[in-house]
Amino acid sequence: MINFSSLKKSFGFAFEGLRFAWKKDQNLRVHTIVAIVVIVASIILKVSTVEKSILGVMIILVISAEMVNSAIEQMVDLITKEHRMEAKLAKDVASGMVFVTAVGSVIVGMLIFFPYLVKLFK
């Protein structure tokens, strides 16, 4: 049997996390703006459904990576405020994860949009 009270609380916590990330993480807001531009461009250029799905997955990956990065930064700051090499490395690796995901998404986006842009400007 589904415990709707517990489910409601879980969704509340999730939305609280989204609100926190949106308020505190400038990079998340930038990624969201880029995502909106990509979605609008995919509609204008009439990108195929499969390609839109791929773009959607890439957008979700980047935004999720940014949120994991924020969570790691918060945890590291909770554990220590000292400038320790281990804390720096944890934050840097998490930041690197976002970078790799974002660069991969740009490459996928270029591969998807390039033929449509060539066709548009031909």
GROMACS .gro file of N, CA and C in nm:
model
  366
    1MET      N    1   0.083  -0.118   0.000
    1MET     CA    2   0.000   0.000   0.000
    1MET      C    3   0.088   0.125   0.000
    2ILE      N    4   0.050   0.223  -0.077
    2ILE     CA    5   0.128   0.347  -0.086
    2ILE      C    6   0.095   0.438   0.032
    3ASN      N    7   0.199   0.485   0.098
    3ASN     CA    8   0.184   0.579   0.209
    3ASN      C    9   0.192   0.720   0.150
    4PHE      N   10   0.076   0.780   0.122
    4PHE     CA   11   0.071   0.910   0.054
    4PHE      C   12   0.128   1.022   0.140
    5SER      N   13   0.118   1.010   0.270
    5SER     CA   14   0.175   1.111   0.359
    5SER      C   15   0.327   1.114   0.345
    6SER      N   16   0.388   0.996   0.345
    6SER     CA   17   0.532   0.985   0.328
    6SER      C   18   0.575   1.032   0.189
    7LEU      N   19   0.496   0.996   0.089
    7LEU     CA   20   0.525   1.036  -0.049
    7LEU      C   21   0.521   1.188  -0.063
    8LYS      N   22   0.420   1.249  -0.001
    8LYS     CA   23   0.405   1.395  -0.004
    8LYS      C   24   0.527   1.462   0.061
    9LYS      N   25   0.573   1.407   0.174
    9LYS     CA   26   0.692   1.461   0.242
    9LYS      C   27   0.815   1.449   0.152
   10SER      N   28   0.829   1.334   0.085
   10SER     CA   29   0.944   1.313  -0.003
   10SER      C   30   0.947   1.415  -0.116
   11PHE      N   31   0.830   1.439  -0.177
   11PHE     CA   32   0.823   1.540  -0.282
   11PHE      C   33   0.853   1.679  -0.227
   12GLY      N   34   0.807   1.706  -0.106
   12GLY     CA   35   0.837   1.834  -0.042
   12GLY      C   36   0.986   1.855  -0.023
   13PHE      N   37   1.055   1.751   0.024
   13PHE     CA   38   1.201   1.760   0.040
   13PHE      C   39   1.269   1.782  -0.095
   14ALA      N   40   1.221   1.712  -0.198
   14ALA     CA   41   1.280   1.726  -0.331
   14ALA      C   42   1.265   1.869  -0.382
   15PHE      N   43   1.146   1.926  -0.368
   15PHE     CA   44   1.124   2.063  -0.414
   15PHE      C   45   1.201   2.164  -0.331
   16GLU      N   46   1.219   2.135  -0.203
   16GLU     CA   47   1.301   2.220  -0.118
   16GLU      C   48   1.446   2.220  -0.169
   17GLY      N   49   1.495   2.104  -0.207
   17GLY     CA   50   1.629   2.093  -0.263
   17GLY      C   51   1.642   2.168  -0.394
   18LEU      N   52   1.541   2.158  -0.479
   18LEU     CA   53   1.542   2.233  -0.605
   18LEU      C   54   1.544   2.383  -0.580
   19ARG      N   55   1.461   2.429  -0.488
   19ARG     CA   56   1.457   2.572  -0.455
   19ARG      C   57   1.593   2.620  -0.402
   20PHE      N   58   1.652   2.541  -0.313
   20PHE     CA   59   1.783   2.578  -0.258
   20PHE      C   60   1.886   2.587  -0.369
   21ALA      N   61   1.890   2.485  -0.454
   21ALA     CA   62   1.988   2.483  -0.563
   21ALA      C   63   1.968   2.602  -0.655
   22TRP      N   64   1.843   2.633  -0.686
   22TRP     CA   65   1.813   2.745  -0.776
   22TRP      C   66   1.859   2.878  -0.715
   23LYS      N   67   1.834   2.896  -0.586
   23LYS     CA   68   1.871   3.021  -0.519
   23LYS      C   69   2.022   3.036  -0.504
   24LYS      N   70   2.089   2.928  -0.468
   24LYS     CA   71   2.229   2.936  -0.428
   24LYS      C   72   2.330   2.909  -0.540
   25ASP      N   73   2.287   2.846  -0.648
   25ASP     CA   74   2.383   2.801  -0.749
   25ASP      C   75   2.363   2.876  -0.881
   26GLN      N   76   2.449   2.975  -0.903
   26GLN     CA   77   2.443   3.054  -1.026
   26GLN      C   78   2.462   2.966  -1.149
   27ASN      N   79   2.553   2.868  -1.141
   27ASN     CA   80   2.578   2.781  -1.256
   27ASN      C   81   2.453   2.701  -1.294
   28LEU      N   82   2.375   2.661  -1.196
   28LEU     CA   83   2.251   2.589  -1.225
   28LEU      C   84   2.156   2.679  -1.304
   29ARG      N   85   2.148   2.805  -1.266
   29ARG     CA   86   2.062   2.899  -1.340
   29ARG      C   87   2.112   2.918  -1.483
   30VAL      N   88   2.244   2.926  -1.501
   30VAL     CA   89   2.302   2.939  -1.635
   30VAL      C   90   2.270   2.815  -1.718
   31HIS      N   91   2.290   2.696  -1.660
   31HIS     CA   92   2.260   2.571  -1.732
   31HIS      C   93   2.112   2.565  -1.769
   32THR      N   94   2.025   2.614  -1.682
   32THR     CA   95   1.881   2.612  -1.710
   32THR      C   96   1.847   2.705  -1.826
   33ILE      N   97   1.909   2.823  -1.829
   33ILE     CA   98   1.886   2.916  -1.940
   33ILE      C   99   1.934   2.855  -2.071
   34VAL      N  100   2.052   2.794  -2.069
   34VAL     CA  101   2.104   2.726  -2.189
   34VAL      C  102   2.009   2.614  -2.231
   35ALA      N  103   1.957   2.540  -2.135
   35ALA     CA  104   1.863   2.432  -2.165
   35ALA      C  105   1.738   2.485  -2.234
   36ILE      N  106   1.687   2.598  -2.187
   36ILE     CA  107   1.569   2.657  -2.250
   36ILE      C  108   1.600   2.699  -2.393
   37VAL      N  109   1.717   2.758  -2.416
   37VAL     CA  110   1.759   2.797  -2.551
   37VAL      C  111   1.767   2.674  -2.641
   38VAL      N  112   1.825   2.566  -2.590
   38VAL     CA  113   1.837   2.442  -2.668
   38VAL      C  114   1.699   2.385  -2.701
   39ILE      N  115   1.609   2.385  -2.605
   39ILE     CA  116   1.473   2.334  -2.629
   39ILE      C  117   1.402   2.417  -2.735
   40VAL      N  118   1.410   2.549  -2.723
   40VAL     CA  119   1.346   2.638  -2.822
   40VAL      C  120   1.408   2.616  -2.960
   41ALA      N  121   1.541   2.608  -2.966
   41ALA     CA  122   1.608   2.585  -3.095
   41ALA      C  123   1.567   2.452  -3.155
   42SER      N  124   1.552   2.349  -3.073
   42SER     CA  125   1.512   2.218  -3.126
   42SER      C  126   1.371   2.221  -3.183
   43ILE      N  127   1.285   2.304  -3.126
   43ILE     CA  128   1.149   2.318  -3.178
   43ILE      C  129   1.150   2.398  -3.307
   44ILE      N  130   1.222   2.510  -3.309
   44ILE     CA  131   1.228   2.595  -3.428
   44ILE      C  132   1.290   2.520  -3.546
   45LEU      N  133   1.396   2.445  -3.520
   45LEU     CA  134   1.466   2.373  -3.627
   45LEU      C  135   1.400   2.239  -3.661
   46LYS      N  136   1.292   2.206  -3.591
   46LYS     CA  137   1.218   2.082  -3.615
   46LYS      C  138   1.308   1.959  -3.605
   47VAL      N  139   1.383   1.955  -3.496
   47VAL     CA  140   1.470   1.842  -3.467
   47VAL      C  141   1.382   1.719  -3.443
   48SER      N  142   1.430   1.603  -3.485
   48SER     CA  143   1.351   1.480  -3.473
   48SER      C  144   1.321   1.447  -3.326
   49THR      N  145   1.220   1.367  -3.306
   49THR     CA  146   1.180   1.327  -3.171
   49THR      C  147   1.293   1.253  -3.099
   50VAL      N  148   1.362   1.166  -3.170
   50VAL     CA  149   1.473   1.092  -3.109
   50VAL      C  150   1.583   1.189  -3.067
   51GLU      N  151   1.615   1.285  -3.154
   51GLU     CA  152   1.719   1.382  -3.121
   51GLU      C  153   1.675   1.472  -3.005
   52LYS      N  154   1.548   1.509  -3.002
   52LYS     CA  155   1.498   1.588  -2.888
   52LYS      C  156   1.511   1.507  -2.758
   53SER      N  157   1.485   1.379  -2.767
   53SER     CA  158   1.499   1.292  -2.649
   53SER      C  159   1.644   1.289  -2.601
   54ILE      N  160   1.736   1.278  -2.695
   54ILE     CA  161   1.879   1.278  -2.660
   54ILE      C  162   1.918   1.410  -2.596
   55LEU      N  163   1.872   1.521  -2.655
   55LEU     CA  164   1.899   1.653  -2.597
   55LEU      C  165   1.841   1.662  -2.456
   56GLY      N  166   1.721   1.610  -2.438
   56GLY     CA  167   1.658   1.611  -2.305
   56GLY      C  168   1.739   1.534  -2.203
   57VAL      N  169   1.789   1.419  -2.242
   57VAL     CA  170   1.873   1.339  -2.150
   57VAL      C  171   2.001   1.415  -2.116
   58MET      N  172   2.061   1.478  -2.215
   58MET     CA  173   2.184   1.554  -2.189
   58MET      C  174   2.157   1.672  -2.095
   59ILE      N  175   2.045   1.740  -2.115
   59ILE     CA  176   2.007   1.851  -2.026
   59ILE      C  177   1.991   1.801  -1.883
   60ILE      N  178   1.921   1.690  -1.868
   60ILE     CA  179   1.899   1.633  -1.735
   60ILE      C  180   2.032   1.592  -1.671
   61LEU      N  181   2.124   1.537  -1.750
   61LEU     CA  182   2.254   1.497  -1.697
   61LEU      C  183   2.332   1.618  -1.645
   62VAL      N  184   2.334   1.726  -1.723
   62VAL     CA  185   2.410   1.845  -1.682
   62VAL      C  186   2.350   1.906  -1.555
   63ILE      N  187   2.219   1.922  -1.554
   63ILE     CA  188   2.154   1.983  -1.437
   63ILE      C  189   2.170   1.892  -1.314
   64SER      N  190   2.159   1.762  -1.333
   64SER     CA  191   2.179   1.668  -1.222
   64SER      C  192   2.322   1.673  -1.171
   65ALA      N  193   2.418   1.678  -1.262
   65ALA     CA  194   2.559   1.686  -1.222
   65ALA      C  195   2.584   1.814  -1.142
   66GLU      N  196   2.524   1.924  -1.186
   66GLU     CA  197   2.539   2.051  -1.114
   66GLU      C  198   2.481   2.041  -0.973
   67MET      N  199   2.369   1.973  -0.960
   67MET     CA  200   2.307   1.958  -0.829
   67MET      C  201   2.389   1.865  -0.738
   68VAL      N  202   2.445   1.759  -0.794
   68VAL     CA  203   2.533   1.671  -0.716
   68VAL      C  204   2.656   1.750  -0.671
   69ASN      N  205   2.710   1.832  -0.760
   69ASN     CA  206   2.824   1.916  -0.726
   69ASN      C  207   2.789   2.008  -0.609
   70SER      N  208   2.673   2.070  -0.614
   70SER     CA  209   2.630   2.159  -0.505
   70SER      C  210   2.616   2.082  -0.374
   71ALA      N  211   2.560   1.962  -0.381
   71ALA     CA  212   2.544   1.880  -0.260
   71ALA      C  213   2.679   1.843  -0.201
   72ILE      N  214   2.774   1.808  -0.286
   72ILE     CA  215   2.908   1.773  -0.239
   72ILE      C  216   2.974   1.895  -0.175
   73GLU      N  217   2.961   2.011  -0.238
   73GLU     CA  218   3.019   2.133  -0.181
   73GLU      C  219   2.959   2.163  -0.043
   74GLN      N  220   2.827   2.147  -0.030
   74GLN     CA  221   2.762   2.171   0.099
   74GLN      C  222   2.811   2.073   0.205
   75MET      N  223   2.825   1.946   0.168
   75MET     CA  224   2.873   1.845   0.263
   75MET      C  225   3.016   1.873   0.306
   76VAL      N  226   3.101   1.909   0.210
   76VAL     CA  227   3.240   1.939   0.244
   76VAL      C  228   3.245   2.059   0.339
   77ASP      N  229   3.166   2.162   0.310
   77ASP     CA  230   3.164   2.280   0.397
   77ASP      C  231   3.110   2.247   0.536
   78LEU      N  232   3.019   2.151   0.544
   78LEU     CA  233   2.966   2.108   0.674
   78LEU      C  234   3.074   2.036   0.755
   79ILE      N  235   3.154   1.956   0.686
   79ILE     CA  236   3.257   1.877   0.753
   79ILE      C  237   3.372   1.964   0.801
   80THR      N  238   3.415   2.058   0.716
   80THR     CA  239   3.527   2.144   0.754
   80THR      C  240   3.520   2.277   0.681
   81LYS      N  241   3.553   2.382   0.755
   81LYS     CA  242   3.567   2.516   0.695
   81LYS      C  243   3.715   2.547   0.670
   82GLU      N  244   3.800   2.458   0.721
   82GLU     CA  245   3.944   2.476   0.701
   82GLU      C  246   3.979   2.455   0.554
   83HIS      N  247   4.087   2.520   0.512
   83HIS     CA  248   4.136   2.498   0.376
   83HIS      C  249   4.226   2.374   0.379
   84ARG      N  250   4.163   2.260   0.352
   84ARG     CA  251   4.236   2.133   0.352
   84ARG      C  252   4.241   2.079   0.211
   85MET      N  253   4.350   2.014   0.178
   85MET     CA  254   4.369   1.961   0.043
   85MET      C  255   4.259   1.860   0.008
   86GLU      N  256   4.221   1.775   0.104
   86GLU     CA  257   4.116   1.675   0.077
   86GLU      C  258   3.983   1.741   0.042
   87ALA      N  259   3.950   1.848   0.112
   87ALA     CA  260   3.825   1.921   0.085
   87ALA      C  261   3.832   1.985  -0.053
   88LYS      N  262   3.945   2.044  -0.085
   88LYS     CA  263   3.963   2.106  -0.217
   88LYS      C  264   3.951   2.002  -0.327
   89LEU      N  265   4.014   1.887  -0.308
   89LEU     CA  266   4.008   1.782  -0.410
   89LEU      C  267   3.866   1.730  -0.431
   90ALA      N  268   3.792   1.713  -0.322
   90ALA     CA  269   3.653   1.666  -0.335
   90ALA      C  270   3.571   1.766  -0.416
   91LYS      N  271   3.587   1.894  -0.386
   91LYS     CA  272   3.514   1.997  -0.460
   91LYS      C  273   3.560   2.005  -0.606
   92ASP      N  274   3.691   1.994  -0.628
   92ASP     CA  275   3.744   2.002  -0.764
   92ASP      C  276   3.698   1.884  -0.850
   93VAL      N  277   3.697   1.765  -0.792
   93VAL     CA  278   3.651   1.647  -0.867
   93VAL      C  279   3.503   1.662  -0.902
   94ALA      N  280   3.424   1.709  -0.808
   94ALA     CA  281   3.281   1.730  -0.835
   94ALA      C  282   3.262   1.835  -0.944
   95SER      N  283   3.341   1.940  -0.939
   95SER     CA  284   3.335   2.043  -1.042
   95SER      C  285   3.379   1.986  -1.177
   96GLY      N  286   3.480   1.901  -1.174
   96GLY     CA  287   3.525   1.835  -1.297
   96GLY      C  288   3.416   1.749  -1.359
   97MET      N  289   3.335   1.685  -1.274
   97MET     CA  290   3.223   1.604  -1.323
   97MET      C  291   3.126   1.691  -1.402
   98VAL      N  292   3.096   1.809  -1.350
   98VAL     CA  293   3.005   1.900  -1.420
   98VAL      C  294   3.067   1.943  -1.553
   99PHE      N  295   3.197   1.973  -1.550
   99PHE     CA  296   3.266   2.017  -1.671
   99PHE      C  297   3.262   1.909  -1.780
  100VAL      N  298   3.294   1.786  -1.743
  100VAL     CA  299   3.292   1.675  -1.840
  100VAL      C  300   3.152   1.656  -1.897
  101THR      N  301   3.052   1.661  -1.810
  101THR     CA  302   2.913   1.644  -1.854
  101THR      C  303   2.871   1.758  -1.947
  102ALA      N  304   2.908   1.881  -1.911
  102ALA     CA  305   2.872   1.996  -1.994
  102ALA      C  306   2.941   1.992  -2.130
  103VAL      N  307   3.070   1.959  -2.132
  103VAL     CA  308   3.143   1.950  -2.259
  103VAL      C  309   3.084   1.839  -2.345
  104GLY      N  310   3.055   1.725  -2.285
  104GLY     CA  311   2.990   1.616  -2.359
  104GLY      C  312   2.857   1.659  -2.417
  105SER      N  313   2.781   1.735  -2.341
  105SER     CA  314   2.652   1.783  -2.389
  105SER      C  315   2.667   1.881  -2.504
  106VAL      N  316   2.768   1.966  -2.497
  106VAL     CA  317   2.793   2.059  -2.607
  106VAL      C  318   2.829   1.981  -2.734
  107ILE      N  319   2.912   1.880  -2.721
  107ILE     CA  320   2.950   1.798  -2.837
  107ILE      C  321   2.828   1.729  -2.896
  108VAL      N  322   2.746   1.668  -2.811
  108VAL     CA  323   2.623   1.602  -2.859
  108VAL      C  324   2.532   1.704  -2.926
  109GLY      N  325   2.517   1.821  -2.864
  109GLY     CA  326   2.434   1.927  -2.922
  109GLY      C  327   2.484   1.971  -3.057
  110MET      N  328   2.616   1.986  -3.070
  110MET     CA  329   2.673   2.025  -3.200
  110MET      C  330   2.646   1.918  -3.305
  111LEU      N  331   2.663   1.793  -3.269
  111LEU     CA  332   2.638   1.684  -3.364
  111LEU      C  333   2.492   1.681  -3.408
  112ILE      N  334   2.402   1.711  -3.317
  112ILE     CA  335   2.259   1.710  -3.351
  112ILE      C  336   2.221   1.833  -3.432
  113PHE      N  337   2.264   1.952  -3.389
  113PHE     CA  338   2.219   2.076  -3.453
  113PHE      C  339   2.291   2.108  -3.583
  114PHE      N  340   2.415   2.061  -3.601
  114PHE     CA  341   2.493   2.098  -3.719
  114PHE      C  342   2.419   2.075  -3.850
  115PRO      N  343   2.366   1.955  -3.876
  115PRO     CA  344   2.297   1.934  -4.004
  115PRO      C  345   2.177   2.027  -4.023
  116TYR      N  346   2.106   2.057  -3.917
  116TYR     CA  347   1.990   2.146  -3.926
  116TYR      C  348   2.033   2.289  -3.956
  117LEU      N  349   2.143   2.331  -3.897
  117LEU     CA  350   2.193   2.467  -3.922
  117LEU      C  351   2.249   2.480  -4.063
  118VAL      N  352   2.319   2.377  -4.111
  118VAL     CA  353   2.369   2.378  -4.249
  118VAL      C  354   2.252   2.389  -4.345
  119LYS      N  355   2.149   2.311  -4.322
  119LYS     CA  356   2.029   2.312  -4.406
  119LYS      C  357   1.961   2.449  -4.401
  120LEU      N  358   1.957   2.510  -4.284
  120LEU     CA  359   1.893   2.640  -4.266
  120LEU      C  360   1.965   2.750  -4.343
  121PHE      N  361   2.098   2.747  -4.344
  121PHE     CA  362   2.176   2.853  -4.406
  121PHE      C  363   2.221   2.820  -4.548
  122LYS      N  364   2.171   2.712  -4.605
  122LYS     CA  365   2.207   2.672  -4.741
  122LYS      C  366   2.132   2.754  -4.841
   0.00000   0.00000   0.00000
